[in-house]
């Protein structure tokens, strides 16, 4: 999502509430946000859900619908969705919590 500089504060306020409520939802494994280092008006959203059904239920919640309704006038959004089956972790669990130069990217684990 990309915001005009003057709208980023409004987004951050709404995002804090949305994230807290979403993390409490059944089926939410990960719900994260990252600001682009080269373009601070660009926010990447990463979600991981236990099932497609859990994601669909999330989209029906009041907090999600209110966030989208309030933010849509302020933001340019591009949505990309991916479905993945995780058979095994790609992360060496002995490295969790420590930086590792050989890890490029991240994985969502359940």
mmCIF file with all atom_site columns, C-alpha atoms in Angstrom, residues 46-93:
data_model
loop_
_atom_site.group_PDB
_atom_site.id
_atom_site.type_symbol
_atom_site.label_atom_id
_atom_site.label_alt_id
_atom_site.label_comp_id
_atom_site.label_asym_id
_atom_site.label_entity_id
_atom_site.label_seq_id
_atom_site.pdbx_PDB_ins_code
_atom_site.Cartn_x
_atom_site.Cartn_y
_atom_site.Cartn_z
_atom_site.occupancy
_atom_site.B_iso_or_equiv
_atom_site.pdbx_formal_charge
_atom_site.auth_seq_id
_atom_site.auth_comp_id
_atom_site.auth_asym_id
_atom_site.auth_atom_id
_atom_site.pdbx_PDB_model_num
ATOM 1  C CA . UNK A 1 46 ? 2.167   -9.975  4.944  1.00 0.00 ? 46 UNK A CA 1
ATOM 2  C CA . UNK A 1 47 ? -0.525  -12.331 6.179  1.00 0.00 ? 47 UNK A CA 1
ATOM 3  C CA . UNK A 1 48 ? -0.479  -16.033 6.952  1.00 0.00 ? 48 UNK A CA 1
ATOM 4  C CA . UNK A 1 49 ? -3.694  -17.877 7.832  1.00 0.00 ? 49 UNK A CA 1
ATOM 5  C CA . UNK A 1 50 ? -4.376  -21.464 8.878  1.00 0.00 ? 50 UNK A CA 1
ATOM 6  C CA . UNK A 1 51 ? -6.887  -21.831 6.047  1.00 0.00 ? 51 UNK A CA 1
ATOM 7  C CA . UNK A 1 52 ? -8.625  -20.018 3.240  1.00 0.00 ? 52 UNK A CA 1
ATOM 8  C CA . UNK A 1 53 ? -11.766 -20.083 5.385  1.00 0.00 ? 53 UNK A CA 1
ATOM 9  C CA . UNK A 1 54 ? -9.990  -18.257 8.229  1.00 0.00 ? 54 UNK A CA 1
ATOM 10 C CA . UNK A 1 55 ? -8.897  -15.548 5.785  1.00 0.00 ? 55 UNK A CA 1
ATOM 11 C CA . UNK A 1 56 ? -12.428 -15.198 4.431  1.00 0.00 ? 56 UNK A CA 1
ATOM 12 C CA . UNK A 1 57 ? -13.795 -14.850 7.979  1.00 0.00 ? 57 UNK A CA 1
ATOM 13 C CA . UNK A 1 58 ? -11.190 -12.142 8.645  1.00 0.00 ? 58 UNK A CA 1
ATOM 14 C CA . UNK A 1 59 ? -12.400 -10.191 5.608  1.00 0.00 ? 59 UNK A CA 1
ATOM 15 C CA . UNK A 1 60 ? -15.916 -10.176 7.092  1.00 0.00 ? 60 UNK A CA 1
ATOM 16 C CA . UNK A 1 61 ? -14.931 -8.717  10.476 1.00 0.00 ? 61 UNK A CA 1
ATOM 17 C CA . UNK A 1 62 ? -16.003 -5.211  11.386 1.00 0.00 ? 62 UNK A CA 1
ATOM 18 C CA . UNK A 1 63 ? -12.425 -4.132  12.141 1.00 0.00 ? 63 UNK A CA 1
ATOM 19 C CA . UNK A 1 64 ? -11.183 -5.212  8.695  1.00 0.00 ? 64 UNK A CA 1
ATOM 20 C CA . UNK A 1 65 ? -14.125 -3.664  6.832  1.00 0.00 ? 65 UNK A CA 1
ATOM 21 C CA . UNK A 1 66 ? -13.821 -0.403  8.784  1.00 0.00 ? 66 UNK A CA 1
ATOM 22 C CA . UNK A 1 67 ? -10.077 -0.198  8.143  1.00 0.00 ? 67 UNK A CA 1
ATOM 23 C CA . UNK A 1 68 ? -10.539 -0.717  4.400  1.00 0.00 ? 68 UNK A CA 1
ATOM 24 C CA . UNK A 1 69 ? -13.405 1.790   4.234  1.00 0.00 ? 69 UNK A CA 1
ATOM 25 C CA . UNK A 1 70 ? -11.417 4.445   6.125  1.00 0.00 ? 70 UNK A CA 1
ATOM 26 C CA . UNK A 1 71 ? -8.103  3.891   4.352  1.00 0.00 ? 71 UNK A CA 1
ATOM 27 C CA . UNK A 1 72 ? -9.252  3.300   0.765  1.00 0.00 ? 72 UNK A CA 1
ATOM 28 C CA . UNK A 1 73 ? -9.474  7.046   -0.023 1.00 0.00 ? 73 UNK A CA 1
ATOM 29 C CA . UNK A 1 74 ? -5.912  7.527   1.292  1.00 0.00 ? 74 UNK A CA 1
ATOM 30 C CA . UNK A 1 75 ? -4.104  4.644   -0.329 1.00 0.00 ? 75 UNK A CA 1
ATOM 31 C CA . UNK A 1 76 ? -3.107  3.068   -3.600 1.00 0.00 ? 76 UNK A CA 1
ATOM 32 C CA . UNK A 1 77 ? -3.334  -0.680  -3.073 1.00 0.00 ? 77 UNK A CA 1
ATOM 33 C CA . UNK A 1 78 ? -2.038  -3.565  -5.116 1.00 0.00 ? 78 UNK A CA 1
ATOM 34 C CA . UNK A 1 79 ? -3.165  -6.973  -3.897 1.00 0.00 ? 79 UNK A CA 1
ATOM 35 C CA . UNK A 1 80 ? -1.310  -10.183 -4.608 1.00 0.00 ? 80 UNK A CA 1
ATOM 36 C CA . UNK A 1 81 ? -2.417  -13.408 -3.003 1.00 0.00 ? 81 UNK A CA 1
ATOM 37 C CA . UNK A 1 82 ? -0.516  -16.669 -2.869 1.00 0.00 ? 82 UNK A CA 1
ATOM 38 C CA . UNK A 1 83 ? -1.563  -20.022 -1.540 1.00 0.00 ? 83 UNK A CA 1
ATOM 39 C CA . UNK A 1 84 ? 1.227   -22.254 -0.290 1.00 0.00 ? 84 UNK A CA 1
ATOM 40 C CA . UNK A 1 85 ? 1.429   -25.677 1.278  1.00 0.00 ? 85 UNK A CA 1
ATOM 41 C CA . UNK A 1 86 ? 4.179   -25.935 3.882  1.00 0.00 ? 86 UNK A CA 1
ATOM 42 C CA . UNK A 1 87 ? 5.451   -29.498 4.203  1.00 0.00 ? 87 UNK A CA 1
ATOM 43 C CA . UNK A 1 88 ? 8.544   -28.615 6.187  1.00 0.00 ? 88 UNK A CA 1
ATOM 44 C CA . UNK A 1 89 ? 10.264  -25.575 7.590  1.00 0.00 ? 89 UNK A CA 1
ATOM 45 C CA . UNK A 1 90 ? 12.905  -23.914 5.453  1.00 0.00 ? 90 UNK A CA 1
ATOM 46 C CA . UNK A 1 91 ? 14.461  -22.352 8.531  1.00 0.00 ? 91 UNK A CA 1
ATOM 47 C CA . UNK A 1 92 ? 17.053  -24.144 10.631 1.00 0.00 ? 92 UNK A CA 1
ATOM 48 C CA . UNK A 1 93 ? 15.440  -23.865 14.080 1.00 0.00 ? 93 UNK A CA 1
#
